Short mmCIF file of C-alpha atoms and ligand atoms in Angstrom, two decimals:
data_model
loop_
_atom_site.label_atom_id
_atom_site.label_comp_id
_atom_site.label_asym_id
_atom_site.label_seq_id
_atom_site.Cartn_x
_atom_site.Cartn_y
_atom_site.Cartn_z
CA UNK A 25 51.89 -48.27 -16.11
CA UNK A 26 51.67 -50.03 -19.95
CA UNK A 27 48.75 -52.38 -17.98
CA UNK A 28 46.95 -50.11 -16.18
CA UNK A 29 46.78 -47.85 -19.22
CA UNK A 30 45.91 -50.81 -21.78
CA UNK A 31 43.48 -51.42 -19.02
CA UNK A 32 41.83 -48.09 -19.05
CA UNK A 33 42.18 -47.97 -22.83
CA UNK A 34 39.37 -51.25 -23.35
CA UNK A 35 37.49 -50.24 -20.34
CA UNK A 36 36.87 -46.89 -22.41
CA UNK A 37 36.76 -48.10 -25.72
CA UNK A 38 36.06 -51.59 -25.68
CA UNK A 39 38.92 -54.37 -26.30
CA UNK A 40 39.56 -55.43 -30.38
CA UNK A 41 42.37 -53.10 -30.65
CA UNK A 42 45.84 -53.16 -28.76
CA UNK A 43 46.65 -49.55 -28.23
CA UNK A 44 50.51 -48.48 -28.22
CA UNK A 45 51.32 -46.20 -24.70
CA UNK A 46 53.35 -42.95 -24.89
CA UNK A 47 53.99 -40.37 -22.10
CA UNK A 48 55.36 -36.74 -21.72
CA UNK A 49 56.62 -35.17 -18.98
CA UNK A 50 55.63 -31.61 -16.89
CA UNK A 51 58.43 -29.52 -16.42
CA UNK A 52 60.12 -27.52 -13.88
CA UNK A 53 62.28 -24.23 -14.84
CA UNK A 54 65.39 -23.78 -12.18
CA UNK A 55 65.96 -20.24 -13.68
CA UNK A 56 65.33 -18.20 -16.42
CA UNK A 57 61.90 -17.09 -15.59
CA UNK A 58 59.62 -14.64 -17.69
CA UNK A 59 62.93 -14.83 -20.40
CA UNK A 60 61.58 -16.93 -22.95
CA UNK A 61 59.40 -14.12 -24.15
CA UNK A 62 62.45 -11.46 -23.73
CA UNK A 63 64.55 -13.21 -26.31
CA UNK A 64 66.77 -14.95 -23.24
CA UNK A 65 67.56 -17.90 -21.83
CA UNK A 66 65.89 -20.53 -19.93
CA UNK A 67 67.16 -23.36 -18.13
CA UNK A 68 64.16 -26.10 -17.12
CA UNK A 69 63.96 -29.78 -16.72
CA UNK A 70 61.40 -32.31 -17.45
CA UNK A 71 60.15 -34.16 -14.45
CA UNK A 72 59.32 -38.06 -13.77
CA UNK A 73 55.90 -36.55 -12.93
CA UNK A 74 54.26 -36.36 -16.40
CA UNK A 75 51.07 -37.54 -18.73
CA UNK A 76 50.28 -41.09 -20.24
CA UNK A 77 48.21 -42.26 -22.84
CA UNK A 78 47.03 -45.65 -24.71
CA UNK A 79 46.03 -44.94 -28.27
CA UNK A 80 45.01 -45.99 -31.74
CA UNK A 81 44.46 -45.12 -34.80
CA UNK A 82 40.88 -45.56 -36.82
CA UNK A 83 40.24 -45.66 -40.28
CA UNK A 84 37.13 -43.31 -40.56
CA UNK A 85 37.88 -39.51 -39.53
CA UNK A 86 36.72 -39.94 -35.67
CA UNK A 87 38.49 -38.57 -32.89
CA UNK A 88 37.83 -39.80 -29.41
CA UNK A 89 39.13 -38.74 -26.06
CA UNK A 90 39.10 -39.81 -22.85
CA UNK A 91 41.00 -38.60 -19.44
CA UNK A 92 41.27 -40.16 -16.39
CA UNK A 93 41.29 -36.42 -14.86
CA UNK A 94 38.01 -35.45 -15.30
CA UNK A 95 36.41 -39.00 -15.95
CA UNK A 96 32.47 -37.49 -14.74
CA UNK A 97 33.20 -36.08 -18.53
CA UNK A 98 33.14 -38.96 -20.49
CA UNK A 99 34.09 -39.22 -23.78
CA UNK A 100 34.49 -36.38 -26.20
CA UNK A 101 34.22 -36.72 -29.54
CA UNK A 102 35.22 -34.76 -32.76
CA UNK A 103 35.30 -35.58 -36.52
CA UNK A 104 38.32 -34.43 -37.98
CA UNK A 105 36.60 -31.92 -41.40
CA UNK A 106 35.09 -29.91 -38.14
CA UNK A 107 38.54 -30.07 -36.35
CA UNK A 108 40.12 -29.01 -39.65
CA UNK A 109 37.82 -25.99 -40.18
CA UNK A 110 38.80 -23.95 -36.36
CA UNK A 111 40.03 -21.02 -37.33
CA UNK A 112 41.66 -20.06 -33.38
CA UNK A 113 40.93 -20.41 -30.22
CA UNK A 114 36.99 -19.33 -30.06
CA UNK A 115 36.44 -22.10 -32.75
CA UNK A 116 38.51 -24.77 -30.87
CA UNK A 117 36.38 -23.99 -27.35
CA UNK A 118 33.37 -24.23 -28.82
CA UNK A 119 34.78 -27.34 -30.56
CA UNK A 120 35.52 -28.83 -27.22
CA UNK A 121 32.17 -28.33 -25.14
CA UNK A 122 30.12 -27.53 -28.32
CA UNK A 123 26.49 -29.04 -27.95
CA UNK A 124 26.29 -31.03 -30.51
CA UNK A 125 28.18 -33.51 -29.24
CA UNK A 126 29.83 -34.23 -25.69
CA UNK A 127 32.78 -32.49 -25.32
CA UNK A 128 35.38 -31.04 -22.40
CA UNK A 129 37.11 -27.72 -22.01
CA UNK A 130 40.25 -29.47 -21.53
CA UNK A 131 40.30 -31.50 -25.10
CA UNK A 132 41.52 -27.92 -26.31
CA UNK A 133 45.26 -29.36 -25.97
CA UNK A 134 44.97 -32.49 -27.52
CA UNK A 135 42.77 -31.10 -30.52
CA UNK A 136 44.85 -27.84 -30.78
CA UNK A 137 47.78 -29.93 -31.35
CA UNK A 138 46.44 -31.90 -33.96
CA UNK A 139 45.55 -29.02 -35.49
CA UNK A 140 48.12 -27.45 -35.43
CA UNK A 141 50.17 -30.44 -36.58
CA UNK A 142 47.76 -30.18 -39.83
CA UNK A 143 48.70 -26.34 -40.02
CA UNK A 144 52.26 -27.00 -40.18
CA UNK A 145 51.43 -29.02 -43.50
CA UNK A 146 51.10 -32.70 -42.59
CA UNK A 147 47.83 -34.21 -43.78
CA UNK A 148 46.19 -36.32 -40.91
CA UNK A 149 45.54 -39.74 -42.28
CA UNK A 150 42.31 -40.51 -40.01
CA UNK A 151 41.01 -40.73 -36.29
CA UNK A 152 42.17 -41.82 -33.04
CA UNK A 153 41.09 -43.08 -29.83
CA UNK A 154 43.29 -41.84 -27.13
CA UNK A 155 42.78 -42.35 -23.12
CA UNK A 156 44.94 -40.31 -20.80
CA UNK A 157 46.17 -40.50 -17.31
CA UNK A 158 48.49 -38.48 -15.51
CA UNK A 159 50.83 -38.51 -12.23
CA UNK A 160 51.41 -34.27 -12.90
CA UNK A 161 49.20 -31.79 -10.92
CA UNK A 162 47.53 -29.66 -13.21
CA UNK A 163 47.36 -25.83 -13.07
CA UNK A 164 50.09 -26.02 -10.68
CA UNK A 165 52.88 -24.05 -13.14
CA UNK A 166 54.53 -27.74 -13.68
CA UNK A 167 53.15 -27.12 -17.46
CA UNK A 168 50.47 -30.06 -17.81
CA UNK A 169 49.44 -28.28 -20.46
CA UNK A 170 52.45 -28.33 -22.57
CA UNK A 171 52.33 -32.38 -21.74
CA UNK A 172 49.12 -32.96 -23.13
CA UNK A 173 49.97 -31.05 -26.09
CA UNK A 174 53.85 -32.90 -26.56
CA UNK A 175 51.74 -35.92 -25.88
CA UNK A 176 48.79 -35.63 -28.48
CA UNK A 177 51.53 -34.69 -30.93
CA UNK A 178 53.98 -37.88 -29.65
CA UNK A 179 51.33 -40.38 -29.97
CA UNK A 180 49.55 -38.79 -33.20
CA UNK A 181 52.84 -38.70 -34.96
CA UNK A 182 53.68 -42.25 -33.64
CA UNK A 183 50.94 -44.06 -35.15
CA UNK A 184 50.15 -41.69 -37.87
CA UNK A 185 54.13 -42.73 -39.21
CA UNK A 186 55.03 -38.81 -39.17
CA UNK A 187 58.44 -38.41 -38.66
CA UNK A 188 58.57 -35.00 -35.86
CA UNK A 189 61.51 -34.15 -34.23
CA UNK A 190 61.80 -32.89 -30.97
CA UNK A 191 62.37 -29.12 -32.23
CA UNK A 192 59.31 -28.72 -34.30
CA UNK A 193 57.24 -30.89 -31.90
CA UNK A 194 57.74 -28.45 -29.20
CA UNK A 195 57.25 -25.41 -31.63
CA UNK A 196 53.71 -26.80 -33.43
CA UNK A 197 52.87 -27.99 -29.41
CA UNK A 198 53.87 -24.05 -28.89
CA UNK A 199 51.03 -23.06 -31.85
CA UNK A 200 48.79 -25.25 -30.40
CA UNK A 201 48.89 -23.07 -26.97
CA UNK A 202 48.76 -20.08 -28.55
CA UNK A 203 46.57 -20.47 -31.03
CA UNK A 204 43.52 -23.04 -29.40
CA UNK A 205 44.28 -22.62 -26.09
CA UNK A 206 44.51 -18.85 -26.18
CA UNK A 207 47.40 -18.74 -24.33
CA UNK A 208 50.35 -16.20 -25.59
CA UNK A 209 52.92 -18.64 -23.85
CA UNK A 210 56.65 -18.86 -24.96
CA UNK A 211 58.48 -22.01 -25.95
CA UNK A 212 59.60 -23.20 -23.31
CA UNK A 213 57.44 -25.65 -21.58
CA UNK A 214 56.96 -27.49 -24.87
CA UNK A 215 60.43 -27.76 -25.59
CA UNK A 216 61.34 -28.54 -22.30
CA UNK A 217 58.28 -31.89 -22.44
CA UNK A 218 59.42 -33.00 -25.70
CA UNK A 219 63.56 -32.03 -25.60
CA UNK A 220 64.39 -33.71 -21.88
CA UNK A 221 67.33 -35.86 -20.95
CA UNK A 222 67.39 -37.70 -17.82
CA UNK A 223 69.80 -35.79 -15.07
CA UNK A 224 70.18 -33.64 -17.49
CA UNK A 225 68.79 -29.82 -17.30
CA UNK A 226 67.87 -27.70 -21.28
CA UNK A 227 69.92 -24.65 -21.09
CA UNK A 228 67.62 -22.66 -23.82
CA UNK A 229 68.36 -19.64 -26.33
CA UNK A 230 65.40 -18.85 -26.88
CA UNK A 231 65.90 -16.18 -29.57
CA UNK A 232 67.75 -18.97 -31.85
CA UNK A 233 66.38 -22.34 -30.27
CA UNK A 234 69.90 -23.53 -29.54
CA UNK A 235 69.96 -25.47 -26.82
CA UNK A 236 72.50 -27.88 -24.86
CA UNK A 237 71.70 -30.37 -22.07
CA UNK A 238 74.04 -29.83 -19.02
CA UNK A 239 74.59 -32.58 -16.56
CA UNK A 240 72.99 -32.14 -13.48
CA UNK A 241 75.17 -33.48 -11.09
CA UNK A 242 73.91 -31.97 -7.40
CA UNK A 243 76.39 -34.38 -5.38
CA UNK A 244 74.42 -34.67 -1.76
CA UNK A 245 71.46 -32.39 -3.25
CA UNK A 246 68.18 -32.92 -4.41
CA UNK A 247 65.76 -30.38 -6.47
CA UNK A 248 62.47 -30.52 -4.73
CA UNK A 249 59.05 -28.61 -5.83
CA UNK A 250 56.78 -27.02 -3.09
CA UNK A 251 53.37 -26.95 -4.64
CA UNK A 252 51.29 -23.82 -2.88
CA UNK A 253 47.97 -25.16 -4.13
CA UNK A 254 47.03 -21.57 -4.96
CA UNK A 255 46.44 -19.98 -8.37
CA UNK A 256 45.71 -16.50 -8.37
CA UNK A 257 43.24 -15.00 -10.95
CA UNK A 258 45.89 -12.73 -11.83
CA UNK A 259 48.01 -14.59 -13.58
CA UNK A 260 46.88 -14.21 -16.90
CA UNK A 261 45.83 -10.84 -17.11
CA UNK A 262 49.32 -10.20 -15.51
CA UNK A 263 51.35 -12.10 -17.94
CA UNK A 264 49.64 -10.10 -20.59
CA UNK A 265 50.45 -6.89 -19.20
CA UNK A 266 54.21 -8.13 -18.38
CA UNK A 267 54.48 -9.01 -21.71
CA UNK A 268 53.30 -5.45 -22.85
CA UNK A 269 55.12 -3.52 -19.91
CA UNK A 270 58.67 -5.29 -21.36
CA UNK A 271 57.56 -4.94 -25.34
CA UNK A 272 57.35 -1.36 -24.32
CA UNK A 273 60.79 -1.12 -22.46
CA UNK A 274 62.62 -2.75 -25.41
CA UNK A 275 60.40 0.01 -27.70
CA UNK A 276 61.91 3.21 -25.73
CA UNK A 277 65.93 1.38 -26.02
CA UNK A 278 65.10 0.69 -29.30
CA UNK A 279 65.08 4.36 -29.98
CA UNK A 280 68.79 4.94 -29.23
CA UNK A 281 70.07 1.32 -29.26
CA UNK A 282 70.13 -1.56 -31.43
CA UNK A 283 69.01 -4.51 -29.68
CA UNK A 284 66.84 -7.07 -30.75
CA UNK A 285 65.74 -8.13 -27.73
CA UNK A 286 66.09 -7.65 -23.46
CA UNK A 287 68.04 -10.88 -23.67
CA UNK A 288 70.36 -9.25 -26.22
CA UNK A 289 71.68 -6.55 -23.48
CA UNK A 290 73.89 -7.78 -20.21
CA UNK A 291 73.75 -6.17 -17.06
CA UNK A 292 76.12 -2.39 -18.55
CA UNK A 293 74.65 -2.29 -21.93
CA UNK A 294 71.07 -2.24 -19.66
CA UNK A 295 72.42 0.16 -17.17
CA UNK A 296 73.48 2.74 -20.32
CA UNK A 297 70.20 2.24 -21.74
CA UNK A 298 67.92 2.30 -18.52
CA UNK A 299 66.99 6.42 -18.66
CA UNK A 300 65.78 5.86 -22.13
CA UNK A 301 62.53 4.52 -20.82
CA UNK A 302 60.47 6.09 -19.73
CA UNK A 303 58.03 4.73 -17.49
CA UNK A 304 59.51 3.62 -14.32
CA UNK A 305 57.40 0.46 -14.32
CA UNK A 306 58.59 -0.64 -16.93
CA UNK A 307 62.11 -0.06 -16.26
CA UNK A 308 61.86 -2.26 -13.34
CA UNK A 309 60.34 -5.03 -15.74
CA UNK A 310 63.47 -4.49 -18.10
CA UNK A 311 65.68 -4.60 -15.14
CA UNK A 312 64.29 -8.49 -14.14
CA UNK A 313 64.30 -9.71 -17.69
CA UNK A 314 67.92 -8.30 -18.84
CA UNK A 315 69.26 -9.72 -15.20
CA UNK A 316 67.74 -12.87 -15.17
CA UNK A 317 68.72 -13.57 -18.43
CA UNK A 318 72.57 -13.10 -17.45
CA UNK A 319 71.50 -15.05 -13.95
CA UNK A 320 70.25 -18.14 -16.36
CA UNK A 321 73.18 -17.87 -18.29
CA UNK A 322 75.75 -17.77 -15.39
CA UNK A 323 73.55 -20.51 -13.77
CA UNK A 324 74.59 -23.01 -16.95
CA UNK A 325 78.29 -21.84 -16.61
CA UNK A 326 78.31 -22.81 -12.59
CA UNK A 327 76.48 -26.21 -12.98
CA UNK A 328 78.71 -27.23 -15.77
CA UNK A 329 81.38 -26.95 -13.55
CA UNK A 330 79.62 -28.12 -10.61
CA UNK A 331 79.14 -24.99 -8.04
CA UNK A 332 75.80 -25.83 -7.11
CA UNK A 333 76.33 -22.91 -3.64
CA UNK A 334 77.01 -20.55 -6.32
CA UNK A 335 73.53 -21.76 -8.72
CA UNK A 336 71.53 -21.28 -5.19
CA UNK A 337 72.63 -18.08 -4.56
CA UNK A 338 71.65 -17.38 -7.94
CA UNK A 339 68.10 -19.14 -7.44
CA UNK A 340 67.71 -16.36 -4.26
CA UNK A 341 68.46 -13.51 -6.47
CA UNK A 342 65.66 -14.56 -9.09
CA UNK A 343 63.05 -15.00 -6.53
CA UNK A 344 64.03 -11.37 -5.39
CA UNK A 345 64.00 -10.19 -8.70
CA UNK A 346 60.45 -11.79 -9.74
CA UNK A 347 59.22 -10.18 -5.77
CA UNK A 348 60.10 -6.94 -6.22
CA UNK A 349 60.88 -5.65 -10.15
CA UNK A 350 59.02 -8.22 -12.05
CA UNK A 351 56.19 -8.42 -8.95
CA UNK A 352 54.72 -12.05 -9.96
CA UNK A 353 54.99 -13.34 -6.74
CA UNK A 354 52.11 -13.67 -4.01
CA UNK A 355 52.14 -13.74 -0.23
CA UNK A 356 52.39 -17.63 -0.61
CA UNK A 357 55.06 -17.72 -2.69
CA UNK A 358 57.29 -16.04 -1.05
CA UNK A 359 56.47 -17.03 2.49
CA UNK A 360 57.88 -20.55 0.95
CA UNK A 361 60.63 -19.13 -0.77
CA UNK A 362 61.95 -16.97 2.01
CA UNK A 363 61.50 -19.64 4.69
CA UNK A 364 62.95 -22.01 2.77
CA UNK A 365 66.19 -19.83 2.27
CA UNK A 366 66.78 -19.78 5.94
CA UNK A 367 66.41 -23.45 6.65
CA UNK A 368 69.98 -25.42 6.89
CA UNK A 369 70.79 -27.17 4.01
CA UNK A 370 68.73 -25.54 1.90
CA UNK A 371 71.20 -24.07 -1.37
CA UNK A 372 68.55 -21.94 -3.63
CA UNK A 373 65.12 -21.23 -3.74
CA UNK A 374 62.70 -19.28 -5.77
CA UNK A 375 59.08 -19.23 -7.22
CA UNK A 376 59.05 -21.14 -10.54
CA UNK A 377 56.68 -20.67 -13.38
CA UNK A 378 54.37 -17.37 -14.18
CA UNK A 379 53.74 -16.78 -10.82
CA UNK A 380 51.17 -15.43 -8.21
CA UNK A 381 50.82 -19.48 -7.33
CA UNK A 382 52.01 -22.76 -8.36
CA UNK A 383 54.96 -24.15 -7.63
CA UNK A 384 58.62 -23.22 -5.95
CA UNK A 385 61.79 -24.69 -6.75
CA UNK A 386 64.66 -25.40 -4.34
CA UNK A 387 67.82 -26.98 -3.71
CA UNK A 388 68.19 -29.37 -0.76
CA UNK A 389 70.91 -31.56 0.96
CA UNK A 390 69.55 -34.93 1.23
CA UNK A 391 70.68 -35.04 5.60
CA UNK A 392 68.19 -32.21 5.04
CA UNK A 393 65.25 -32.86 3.35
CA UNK A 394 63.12 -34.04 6.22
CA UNK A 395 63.59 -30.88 8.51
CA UNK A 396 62.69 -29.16 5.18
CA UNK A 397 59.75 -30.79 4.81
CA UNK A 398 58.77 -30.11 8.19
CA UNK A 399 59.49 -26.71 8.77
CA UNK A 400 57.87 -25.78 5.15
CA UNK A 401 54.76 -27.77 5.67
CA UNK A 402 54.20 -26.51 9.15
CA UNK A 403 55.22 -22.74 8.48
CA UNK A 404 52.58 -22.60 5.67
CA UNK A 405 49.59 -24.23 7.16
CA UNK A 406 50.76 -21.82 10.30
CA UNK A 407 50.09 -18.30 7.97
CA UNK A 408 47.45 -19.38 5.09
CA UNK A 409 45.65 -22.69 6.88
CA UNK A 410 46.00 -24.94 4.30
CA UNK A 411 48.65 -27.43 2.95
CA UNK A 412 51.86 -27.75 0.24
CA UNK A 413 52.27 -30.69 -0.89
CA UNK A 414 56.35 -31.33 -1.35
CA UNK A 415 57.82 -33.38 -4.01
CA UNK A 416 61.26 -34.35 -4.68
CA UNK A 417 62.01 -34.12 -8.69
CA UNK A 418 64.27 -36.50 -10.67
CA UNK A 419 65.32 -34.77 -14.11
CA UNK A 420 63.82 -36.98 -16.80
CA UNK A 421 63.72 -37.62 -20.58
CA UNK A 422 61.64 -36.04 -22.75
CA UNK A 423 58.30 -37.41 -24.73
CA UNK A 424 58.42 -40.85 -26.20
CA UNK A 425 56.68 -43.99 -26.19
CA UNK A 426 56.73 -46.25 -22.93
P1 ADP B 508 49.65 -25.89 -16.05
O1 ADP B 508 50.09 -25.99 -17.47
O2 ADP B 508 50.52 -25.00 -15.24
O3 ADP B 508 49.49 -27.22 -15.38
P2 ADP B 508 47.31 -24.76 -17.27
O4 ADP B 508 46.17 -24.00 -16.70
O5 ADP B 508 48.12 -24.14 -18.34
O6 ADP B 508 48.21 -25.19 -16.04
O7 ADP B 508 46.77 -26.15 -17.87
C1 ADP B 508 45.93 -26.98 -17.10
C2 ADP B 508 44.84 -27.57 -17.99
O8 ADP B 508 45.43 -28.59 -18.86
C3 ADP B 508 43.76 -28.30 -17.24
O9 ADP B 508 42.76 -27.41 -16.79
C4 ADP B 508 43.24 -29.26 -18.30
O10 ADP B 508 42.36 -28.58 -19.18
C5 ADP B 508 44.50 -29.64 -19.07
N1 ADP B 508 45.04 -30.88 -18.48
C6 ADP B 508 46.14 -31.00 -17.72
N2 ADP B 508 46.34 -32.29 -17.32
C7 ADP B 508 45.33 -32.99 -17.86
C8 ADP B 508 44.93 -34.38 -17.81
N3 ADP B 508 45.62 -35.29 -17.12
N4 ADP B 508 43.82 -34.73 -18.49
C9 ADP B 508 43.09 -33.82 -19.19
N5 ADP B 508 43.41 -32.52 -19.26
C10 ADP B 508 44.50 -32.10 -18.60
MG1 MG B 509 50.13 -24.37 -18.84
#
């Protein structure tokens, strides 16, 4: 990969320089899903599937970057007193495919997160040239957004000589999203890119950032990742009005209890509490975050001790949950899901990510991953005429340089 990157890298830029290679990883969350802005727990891991990049540093204040994803765009460009000056996320668009210079839309991850390394008070010494390339789908809920930001901040940080660790990477990579991407996202695909551990999954407190890595140890099993190819235009409207829906919930228990958050209530506390709100929608918003959370939770305490039957069933009940209270799911979705939980073999499976498209996550006995494959891939182009694509995932460090 170094080659073909260093490769790519003089192609791009020219030779003269020897850039230094970094990569972070995409993630995939096994449970814990539409927690992480509840105050709960999640529970991802980073993939092998990920983003690379060569890079360098320059003396003047020039900025130049280059991806292998959408090469038609060429290079972009950007002096760093004009990346300096973006105020949020209207700035750091028009930044990226301003006119004055040639930019791309997608830039917005690796500029936000140098920005936002600058807003959490380190002074950026000069420019870059970076070149990316990339083995993770994108906009397929595996969070290559959250790679290119770990990434940008890895490889800045690397040859800039700032010290980050993997906490406060993950939490300026966070501001980055949030702030020039637009995107009200919680911390855990950033901390899961830059915070991984090979066969190792994050079990995440959200509210408090304490985290531990738990062993991953699925004897005969493997996790694989069903990608539906689909991405509805709901998603981010809906994960705004999720977000809302819950704040709202948590507003109306507030009134009688004292909880700081859904994840602060287990499954009584929540069923003492429930007639307080008020809207029934919203109840049944509360009722997926508060249960999940105690699902992610009891998920940890069953892998650490190696009941991966008891983590699937758990994996079922999420993908339930998400169907039918947190309704985030889509026709594709669950048509994988629910076949998948009736195929031999198969332990757990569920929807993964935001929802209404992208990815499922299930656990499969290696004797039967290849009647998996072909029952899933056959059953879906059956009802919706197109393909999955199936990968297997291997649980994989975090951000660092190759
Ligand atoms: P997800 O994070 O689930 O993959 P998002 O819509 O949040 O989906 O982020 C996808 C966007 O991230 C892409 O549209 C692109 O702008 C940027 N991106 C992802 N991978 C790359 C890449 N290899 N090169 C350049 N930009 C990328
Ligand atoms: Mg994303």
């Amino acid at each position: 990969m170094k080659e073909r990157l260093k490769k790519l890298y003089s192609e791009v830029f020219g030779g003269g320089k020897d850039p230094r290679c970094f990569f972070a990883p995409g993630r995939v969350n096994l449970i814990g899903e539409h927690t992480d802005y509840n105050g709960g727990h999640v529970f991802p891991c980073a993939l092998s599937m990920g983003i690379y990049c060569a890079a360098a540093p320059r003396e003047d204040g020039l900025i130049r970057l280059w991806s292998a994803a959408f090469p038609d765009e060429g290079v972009s460009e950007c002096r760093l007193e004009e990346l300096l000056c973006c105020k949020g996320a209207e700035d750091m668009k028009a930044l990226a495919i301003g006119s004055r210079a040639k930019r791309s839309g997608w830039t917005v991850y690796p500029l936000g997160s140098l920005k936002s390394l600058a807003d959490a008070g380190y002074s950026l010494p000069g420019g870059l040239d970076m070149v990316f390339d990339a083995d993770l789908p994108t906009g397929s809920g595996l969070s290559s957004s959250a790679a290119m930001e770990v990434l940008a901040l890895t490889a800045a940080s690397a040859l800039w000589g700032i010290e980050l660790e993997g906490p406060e990477k993950a939490l300026i990579a966070q501001a980055a999203e949030n702030r020039y991407a637009g995107v009200p996202c919680g911390i855990m695909d950033q901390f899961a890119s830059a915070m991984g551990k090979k066969d190792h999954a994050i079990f995440l407190d959200t509210q408090t950032l304490e985290y531990e890595l738990v062993p991953l140890d699925l004897a005969n099993s493997k996790i694989v990742i069903v990608n539906s190819m689909v991405k509805h235009s709901l998603a981010s409207s809906a994960y705004a009005e999720r977000r809302r829906e819950c704040a709202e919930a948590l507003e109306d228990i507030q009134k009688e209890v004292n909880a700081a958050s859904l994840g602060a209530l287990d499954e009584e506390s929540f069923e003492r509490a429930a007639q307080l709100i008020n809207d029934p929608v919203c109840r049944k918003r509360a009722r997926h975050a508060v249960y999940e959370n105690r699902r992610a939770v009891k998920a940890a305490e069953l892998l650490r001790n190696g009941n991966i039957k008891g983590f699937g069933a758990l994996m079922n009940a999420s993908h339930a949950s998400l169907r039918d209270d947190f309704e985030v799911s889509c026709p594709e979705l669950d048509l994988l899901a629910e076949t998948a939980q009736t195929l031999p073999g198969v332990l757990g499976a569920r929807m993964t990510g935001g929802g209404f498209g992208g990815c499922t996550v299930n656990i499969v006995e290696l004797s039967a991953l290849d009647a998996f494959r072909e029952a899933i891939s056959s059953k879906y182009i059956e009802a919706f005429g197109k393909e999955c694509l199936i990968y297997t995932a291997d649980p994989s460090d975090g951000a660092g340089e190759l």
